[in-house]
Coordinates of N, CA and C in Angstrom, one line a residue:
X1100 N 10.9 -294.5 -37.7 CA 10.0 -293.4 -37.9 C 9.0 -293.7 -39.0
X1101 N 7.8 -293.2 -38.8 CA 6.8 -293.3 -40.0 C 7.3 -292.2 -41.0
X1102 N 7.1 -292.5 -42.2 CA 7.5 -291.6 -43.3 C 6.4 -290.6 -43.6
X1103 N 6.7 -289.4 -44.1 CA 5.7 -288.5 -44.5 C 4.9 -289.1 -45.6
X1104 N 3.6 -288.8 -45.6 CA 2.7 -289.4 -46.6 C 2.0 -290.7 -46.1
X1105 N 2.6 -291.3 -45.0 CA 2.0 -292.5 -44.4 C 0.7 -292.2 -43.7
X1106 N -0.3 -293.0 -43.8 CA -1.5 -292.9 -43.0 C -1.1 -293.0 -41.5
X1107 N -1.5 -292.1 -40.7 CA -1.2 -292.2 -39.2 C -2.0 -293.2 -38.6
X1108 N -1.4 -294.1 -37.8 CA -2.2 -295.1 -37.1 C -3.3 -294.5 -36.2
X1109 N -4.5 -295.1 -36.2 CA -5.5 -294.6 -35.4 C -5.3 -295.1 -33.9
X1110 N -5.9 -294.4 -33.0 CA -5.8 -294.8 -31.6 C -7.0 -294.4 -30.8
X1111 N -7.2 -295.1 -29.7 CA -8.2 -294.7 -28.7 C -7.5 -294.9 -27.3
X1112 N -7.2 -293.8 -26.6 CA -6.5 -293.9 -25.4 C -7.2 -293.0 -24.4
X1113 N -7.0 -293.2 -23.1 CA -7.6 -292.3 -22.1 C -6.7 -291.1 -21.8
X1114 N -7.3 -290.0 -21.7 CA -6.6 -288.8 -21.3 C -6.4 -288.6 -19.8
X1115 N -5.9 -287.5 -19.4 CA -5.6 -287.2 -18.0 C -6.9 -287.1 -17.2
X1116 N -8.1 -287.0 -17.9 CA -9.3 -286.9 -17.2 C -10.1 -288.3 -17.2
X1117 N -9.4 -289.3 -17.7 CA -10.1 -290.6 -17.8 C -11.0 -290.7 -19.0
X1118 N -11.1 -289.7 -19.9 CA -11.9 -289.7 -21.1 C -11.2 -290.4 -22.3
X1119 N -12.0 -291.1 -23.1 CA -11.4 -291.8 -24.2 C -11.2 -290.8 -25.4
X1120 N -10.0 -290.7 -25.9 CA -9.7 -289.8 -27.0 C -9.2 -290.6 -28.2
X1121 N -9.7 -290.3 -29.4 CA -9.3 -291.0 -30.6 C -8.7 -289.9 -31.6
X1122 N -7.8 -290.4 -32.4 CA -7.2 -289.5 -33.4 C -8.3 -288.9 -34.3
X1123 N -9.4 -289.7 -34.5 CA -10.5 -289.2 -35.4 C -11.3 -288.2 -34.7
X1124 N -11.1 -287.9 -33.4 CA -11.8 -286.9 -32.7 C -11.4 -285.5 -33.1
X1125 N -10.2 -285.4 -33.7 CA -9.6 -284.1 -34.1 C -9.9 -283.8 -35.5
X1126 N -10.4 -282.5 -35.7 CA -10.6 -282.0 -37.1 C -9.4 -281.2 -37.5
X1127 N -8.9 -281.4 -38.7 CA -7.8 -280.6 -39.1 C -6.5 -281.2 -38.7
X1128 N -5.5 -280.4 -38.4 CA -4.1 -280.8 -38.2 C -4.0 -281.2 -36.7
X1129 N -3.1 -282.2 -36.5 CA -2.8 -282.6 -35.1 C -1.3 -282.9 -34.9
X1130 N -0.8 -282.3 -33.9 CA 0.6 -282.6 -33.5 C 0.4 -283.8 -32.4
X1131 N 1.0 -284.9 -32.8 CA 1.0 -286.1 -31.9 C 2.5 -286.2 -31.4
X1132 N 2.7 -285.9 -30.1 CA 4.1 -286.0 -29.6 C 4.2 -287.1 -28.6
X1133 N 5.3 -287.8 -28.6 CA 5.5 -288.9 -27.7 C 6.7 -288.5 -26.8
X1134 N 6.5 -288.8 -25.5 CA 7.5 -288.4 -24.5 C 7.6 -289.5 -23.5
X1135 N 8.8 -289.7 -22.9 CA 9.2 -290.8 -22.1 C 8.5 -290.9 -20.7
X1136 N 8.4 -289.8 -20.0 CA 7.9 -289.9 -18.6 C 7.4 -288.5 -18.1
X1137 N 6.2 -288.5 -17.6 CA 5.6 -287.3 -17.1 C 6.4 -286.7 -15.9
X1138 N 6.5 -285.4 -15.9 CA 7.1 -284.7 -14.8 C 8.6 -284.9 -14.6
X1139 N 9.3 -285.3 -15.6 CA 10.7 -285.4 -15.6 C 11.2 -284.1 -16.3
X1140 N 12.4 -283.7 -16.1 CA 12.9 -282.4 -16.6 C 12.7 -282.2 -18.1
X1141 N 13.1 -283.1 -19.0 CA 13.0 -282.9 -20.4 C 11.5 -282.9 -20.8
X1142 N 10.7 -283.8 -20.3 CA 9.3 -283.9 -20.6 C 8.5 -282.7 -20.2
X1143 N 8.9 -282.2 -19.0 CA 8.3 -281.0 -18.5 C 8.6 -279.8 -19.4
X1144 N 9.8 -279.7 -19.8 CA 10.3 -278.6 -20.8 C 9.5 -278.7 -22.0
X1145 N 9.3 -279.9 -22.6 CA 8.6 -280.1 -23.9 C 7.1 -279.7 -23.7
X1146 N 6.5 -280.3 -22.7 CA 5.1 -280.0 -22.4 C 4.8 -278.6 -22.2
X1147 N 5.6 -277.9 -21.4 CA 5.4 -276.5 -21.2 C 5.6 -275.6 -22.4
X1148 N 6.5 -276.1 -23.3 CA 6.7 -275.4 -24.6 C 5.4 -275.5 -25.4
X1149 N 4.8 -276.7 -25.4 CA 3.5 -276.8 -26.1 C 2.4 -276.0 -25.4
X1150 N 2.4 -276.0 -24.1 CA 1.4 -275.2 -23.4 C 1.6 -273.7 -23.7
X1151 N 2.8 -273.2 -23.7 CA 3.1 -271.8 -23.9 C 2.8 -271.4 -25.4
X1152 N 2.8 -272.3 -26.3 CA 2.5 -272.0 -27.7 C 1.2 -272.5 -28.2
X1153 N 0.4 -272.9 -27.2 CA -0.9 -273.5 -27.6 C -1.9 -272.6 -28.3
X1154 N -1.9 -271.3 -27.9 CA -2.7 -270.3 -28.6 C -2.3 -270.2 -30.1
X1155 N -1.0 -270.2 -30.3 CA -0.5 -270.1 -31.7 C -0.9 -271.3 -32.5
X1156 N -0.8 -272.5 -31.9 CA -1.3 -273.7 -32.6 C -2.8 -273.6 -32.9
X1157 N -3.6 -273.3 -31.9 CA -5.0 -273.2 -32.0 C -5.4 -272.2 -33.1
X1158 N -4.7 -271.0 -33.1 CA -5.1 -270.0 -34.1 C -4.9 -270.5 -35.5
X1159 N -4.0 -271.5 -35.7 CA -3.7 -272.1 -37.0 C -4.5 -273.4 -37.2
X1160 N -5.4 -273.7 -36.3 CA -6.3 -274.9 -36.5 C -5.5 -276.2 -36.2
X1161 N -4.5 -276.1 -35.3 CA -3.7 -277.3 -35.0 C -4.0 -277.7 -33.6
X1162 N -4.4 -279.0 -33.4 CA -4.5 -279.6 -32.0 C -3.2 -280.2 -31.6
X1163 N -3.0 -280.3 -30.3 CA -1.8 -280.9 -29.7 C -2.2 -282.0 -28.8
X1164 N -1.6 -283.2 -28.9 CA -1.8 -284.3 -28.0 C -0.5 -284.9 -27.7
X1165 N -0.2 -285.2 -26.4 CA 1.0 -285.9 -25.9 C 0.7 -287.3 -25.5
X1166 N 1.6 -288.2 -25.8 CA 1.4 -289.6 -25.5 C 2.6 -290.2 -24.8
X1167 N 2.3 -290.9 -23.6 CA 3.4 -291.5 -22.9 C 2.9 -292.9 -22.4
X1168 N 3.7 -293.7 -21.8 CA 3.2 -294.9 -21.2 C 2.9 -294.8 -19.7
X1169 N 2.8 -293.5 -19.2 CA 2.4 -293.2 -17.9 C 0.9 -293.6 -17.6
X1170 N 0.6 -294.0 -16.4 CA -0.9 -294.2 -16.1 C -1.6 -292.9 -16.0
X1171 N -2.9 -293.0 -16.2 CA -3.8 -291.8 -16.2 C -3.6 -290.9 -15.0
X1172 N -3.4 -291.5 -13.8 CA -3.3 -290.8 -12.6 C -2.0 -289.9 -12.6
X1173 N -0.9 -290.4 -13.2 CA 0.3 -289.6 -13.3 C 0.1 -288.5 -14.3
X1174 N -0.6 -288.7 -15.4 CA -0.9 -287.7 -16.3 C -1.7 -286.6 -15.7
X1175 N -2.7 -287.0 -14.9 CA -3.6 -286.0 -14.3 C -2.7 -285.1 -13.3
X1176 N -1.8 -285.7 -12.6 CA -1.0 -284.9 -11.7 C -0.1 -284.0 -12.4
X1177 N 0.5 -284.5 -13.5 CA 1.4 -283.7 -14.4 C 0.7 -282.5 -15.0
X1178 N -0.5 -282.8 -15.5 CA -1.3 -281.7 -16.2 C -1.7 -280.6 -15.2
X1179 N -2.1 -281.0 -14.0 CA -2.5 -280.1 -13.0 C -1.3 -279.3 -12.5
X1180 N -0.2 -279.9 -12.2 CA 1.0 -279.2 -11.7 C 1.5 -278.2 -12.7
X1181 N 1.4 -278.4 -14.0 CA 2.0 -277.5 -15.0 C 1.0 -276.8 -15.8
X1182 N -0.3 -276.9 -15.4 CA -1.4 -276.2 -16.1 C -1.4 -276.6 -17.6
X1183 N -1.4 -277.8 -17.9 CA -1.4 -278.3 -19.3 C -2.9 -278.6 -19.7
X1184 N -3.4 -277.8 -20.6 CA -4.8 -277.9 -21.0 C -5.1 -278.8 -22.2
X1185 N -4.0 -279.3 -22.9 CA -4.2 -280.1 -24.0 C -4.2 -281.6 -23.5
X1186 N -4.7 -282.5 -24.4 CA -4.8 -283.9 -24.0 C -3.4 -284.6 -23.8
X1187 N -3.3 -285.2 -22.7 CA -2.2 -286.1 -22.4 C -2.7 -287.5 -22.4
X1188 N -2.3 -288.4 -23.2 CA -2.9 -289.8 -23.3 C -2.0 -290.9 -22.8
X1189 N -2.6 -291.8 -22.1 CA -2.0 -292.9 -21.4 C -1.9 -294.1 -22.4
X1190 N -0.7 -294.5 -22.7 CA -0.5 -295.7 -23.6 C 0.4 -296.7 -22.8
X1191 N -0.2 -297.2 -21.6 CA 0.6 -298.0 -20.7 C 1.2 -299.3 -21.4
X1192 N 0.5 -299.8 -22.4 CA 1.0 -301.0 -23.0 C 2.1 -300.7 -24.1
X1193 N 2.2 -299.5 -24.5 CA 3.1 -299.1 -25.5 C 2.7 -299.4 -26.9
X1194 N 1.5 -300.0 -27.1 CA 1.0 -300.4 -28.4 C 0.9 -299.3 -29.4
X1195 N 0.3 -298.2 -29.0 CA 0.1 -297.0 -29.9 C 1.5 -296.4 -30.2
X1196 N 2.3 -296.3 -29.2 CA 3.6 -295.7 -29.4 C 4.4 -296.6 -30.4
X1197 N 4.3 -297.9 -30.2 CA 5.0 -298.8 -31.1 C 4.5 -298.7 -32.6
X1198 N 3.2 -298.5 -32.7 CA 2.6 -298.3 -34.1 C 3.2 -297.0 -34.7
X1199 N 3.6 -296.1 -33.9 CA 4.2 -294.9 -34.4 C 5.7 -294.9 -34.4
X1200 N 6.3 -296.1 -34.3 CA 7.7 -296.3 -34.2 C 8.4 -295.5 -33.1
X1201 N 7.7 -295.4 -32.0 CA 8.1 -294.5 -30.9 C 8.2 -295.3 -29.6
X1202 N 8.4 -296.6 -29.6 CA 8.5 -297.4 -28.4 C 9.5 -298.6 -28.7
X1203 N 10.3 -298.8 -27.7 CA 11.2 -300.0 -27.9 C 12.3 -300.0 -26.8
X1204 N 13.3 -300.7 -27.0 CA 14.4 -300.9 -26.1 C 15.2 -299.6 -25.9
X1205 N 15.4 -299.3 -24.6 CA 16.2 -298.1 -24.3 C 17.3 -298.5 -23.2
X1206 N 18.4 -297.7 -23.2 CA 19.4 -298.0 -22.2 C 19.6 -296.7 -21.4
X1207 N 19.6 -296.8 -20.1 CA 19.8 -295.6 -19.3 C 20.5 -296.1 -17.9
X1208 N 21.5 -295.4 -17.6 CA 22.2 -295.7 -16.3 C 22.6 -297.2 -16.2
X1209 N 23.0 -297.8 -17.4 CA 23.4 -299.2 -17.4 C 22.3 -300.2 -17.4
X1210 N 21.0 -299.8 -17.4 CA 19.9 -300.7 -17.4 C 19.2 -300.6 -18.8
X1211 N 18.7 -301.8 -19.2 CA 17.9 -301.9 -20.4 C 16.5 -302.1 -20.1
X1212 N 15.6 -301.4 -20.8 CA 14.2 -301.5 -20.6 C 13.4 -301.0 -21.8
X1213 N 12.1 -301.3 -21.9 CA 11.3 -300.8 -23.0 C 10.7 -299.5 -22.5
X1214 N 10.6 -298.5 -23.5 CA 10.0 -297.2 -23.1 C 9.7 -296.4 -24.4
X1215 N 9.2 -295.2 -24.2 CA 8.7 -294.3 -25.2 C 9.9 -293.5 -25.7
X1216 N 10.0 -293.3 -27.0 CA 11.1 -292.4 -27.6 C 10.4 -291.1 -27.8
X1217 N 11.3 -290.0 -27.7 CA 10.8 -288.7 -27.9 C 10.7 -288.3 -29.4
X1218 N 9.6 -288.7 -30.0 CA 9.3 -288.4 -31.4 C 8.1 -287.6 -31.5
X1219 N 7.9 -286.9 -32.6 CA 6.7 -286.1 -32.9 C 6.3 -286.3 -34.3
X1220 N 5.0 -286.3 -34.5 CA 4.4 -286.3 -35.8 C 3.4 -285.2 -36.0
X1221 N 3.3 -284.6 -37.1 CA 2.2 -283.7 -37.5 C 1.4 -284.5 -38.5
X1222 N 0.1 -284.6 -38.1 CA -0.9 -285.3 -39.0 C -1.8 -284.3 -39.6
X1223 N -1.9 -284.4 -40.9 CA -2.7 -283.5 -41.7 C -4.2 -283.8 -41.6
X1224 N -5.1 -283.0 -42.1 CA -6.5 -283.2 -42.1 C -6.9 -284.5 -42.8
X1225 N -6.1 -285.0 -43.8 CA -6.4 -286.2 -44.5 C -6.0 -287.5 -43.7
X1226 N -5.4 -287.3 -42.5 CA -5.0 -288.4 -41.7 C -3.6 -288.9 -42.0
X1227 N -2.9 -288.2 -42.9 CA -1.5 -288.6 -43.3 C -0.4 -287.8 -42.5
X1228 N 0.7 -288.5 -42.3 CA 1.8 -287.8 -41.7 C 2.4 -286.7 -42.6
X1229 N 2.4 -285.5 -42.1 CA 3.0 -284.4 -42.9 C 4.4 -284.1 -42.5
X1230 N 4.7 -284.2 -41.2 CA 6.1 -284.0 -40.7 C 6.4 -285.1 -39.7
X1231 N 7.6 -285.5 -39.6 CA 8.1 -286.4 -38.6 C 9.4 -285.9 -38.0
X1232 N 9.5 -286.0 -36.7 CA 10.6 -285.5 -35.9 C 11.1 -286.6 -35.0
X1233 N 12.3 -287.0 -35.2 CA 12.9 -288.2 -34.4 C 13.8 -287.7 -33.4
X1234 N 13.7 -288.3 -32.2 CA 14.6 -288.0 -31.1 C 14.8 -286.5 -30.9
X1235 N 13.7 -285.8 -30.7 CA 13.7 -284.4 -30.6 C 14.4 -283.8 -29.3
X1236 N 14.8 -282.6 -29.4 CA 15.3 -281.9 -28.2 C 14.0 -281.2 -27.7
X1237 N 13.8 -281.3 -26.4 CA 12.5 -280.7 -25.9 C 12.5 -279.2 -25.9
X1238 N 13.7 -278.6 -25.8 CA 13.7 -277.1 -25.8 C 13.3 -276.5 -27.1
X1239 N 12.4 -275.6 -27.2 CA 12.0 -274.9 -28.4 C 11.4 -275.8 -29.5
X1240 N 11.0 -277.0 -29.1 CA 10.4 -277.9 -30.1 C 9.1 -277.4 -30.7
X1241 N 8.2 -277.0 -29.8 CA 6.9 -276.5 -30.2 C 7.1 -275.3 -31.2
X1242 N 7.9 -274.4 -30.9 CA 8.2 -273.2 -31.7 C 8.7 -273.6 -33.1
X1243 N 9.6 -274.7 -33.1 CA 10.2 -275.2 -34.3 C 9.1 -275.8 -35.2
X1244 N 8.2 -276.5 -34.7 CA 7.1 -277.0 -35.4 C 6.2 -275.9 -36.1
X1245 N 5.9 -274.9 -35.3 CA 5.2 -273.8 -35.8 C 5.9 -273.1 -37.0
X1246 N 7.2 -273.0 -36.9 CA 8.0 -272.4 -38.0 C 7.9 -273.3 -39.2
X1247 N 8.1 -274.6 -39.0 CA 8.1 -275.6 -40.1 C 6.8 -275.6 -40.9
X1248 N 5.7 -275.3 -40.1 CA 4.4 -275.4 -40.8 C 3.9 -274.1 -41.4
X1249 N 4.7 -273.0 -41.3 CA 4.2 -271.7 -41.8 C 3.8 -271.8 -43.3
X1250 N 4.5 -272.6 -44.1 CA 4.2 -272.7 -45.5 C 3.1 -273.7 -45.8
X1251 N 2.8 -274.6 -44.8 CA 1.8 -275.6 -45.0 C 0.4 -275.1 -44.9
X1252 N 0.3 -274.1 -44.0 CA -1.1 -273.6 -43.6 C -1.5 -272.4 -44.3

């Protein structure tokens, strides 16, 4: 995990609309959350939690962006199916996820493979990591971040 106070790695990735999005495109606070696979149960729960809390994030000047190693076409279908209006970014190479210590070897059902870890970072207006959440539980994660940031904003 990146430690708090660390400068967040910059990135330029395509979103679900095929548009290039950079960390520097966001003014103010940004939640950058990493998730393993679009439209799987845990990832859907997490994404819908951010969707349902998006107004509360935006009222506090906080943007939300999700990153996975899914292709843009999968992200587009995921966003449309679940009415996700925030940016979902495609990191097919895993390079950005790795820069955020959120990509590596995983084991599932007896198979070993490289994939994205379910981690979240809150990046402050100065580009530094303010909060880091490792191996998060998708349920109520968005609400937990809002509670954690009450004293910061």
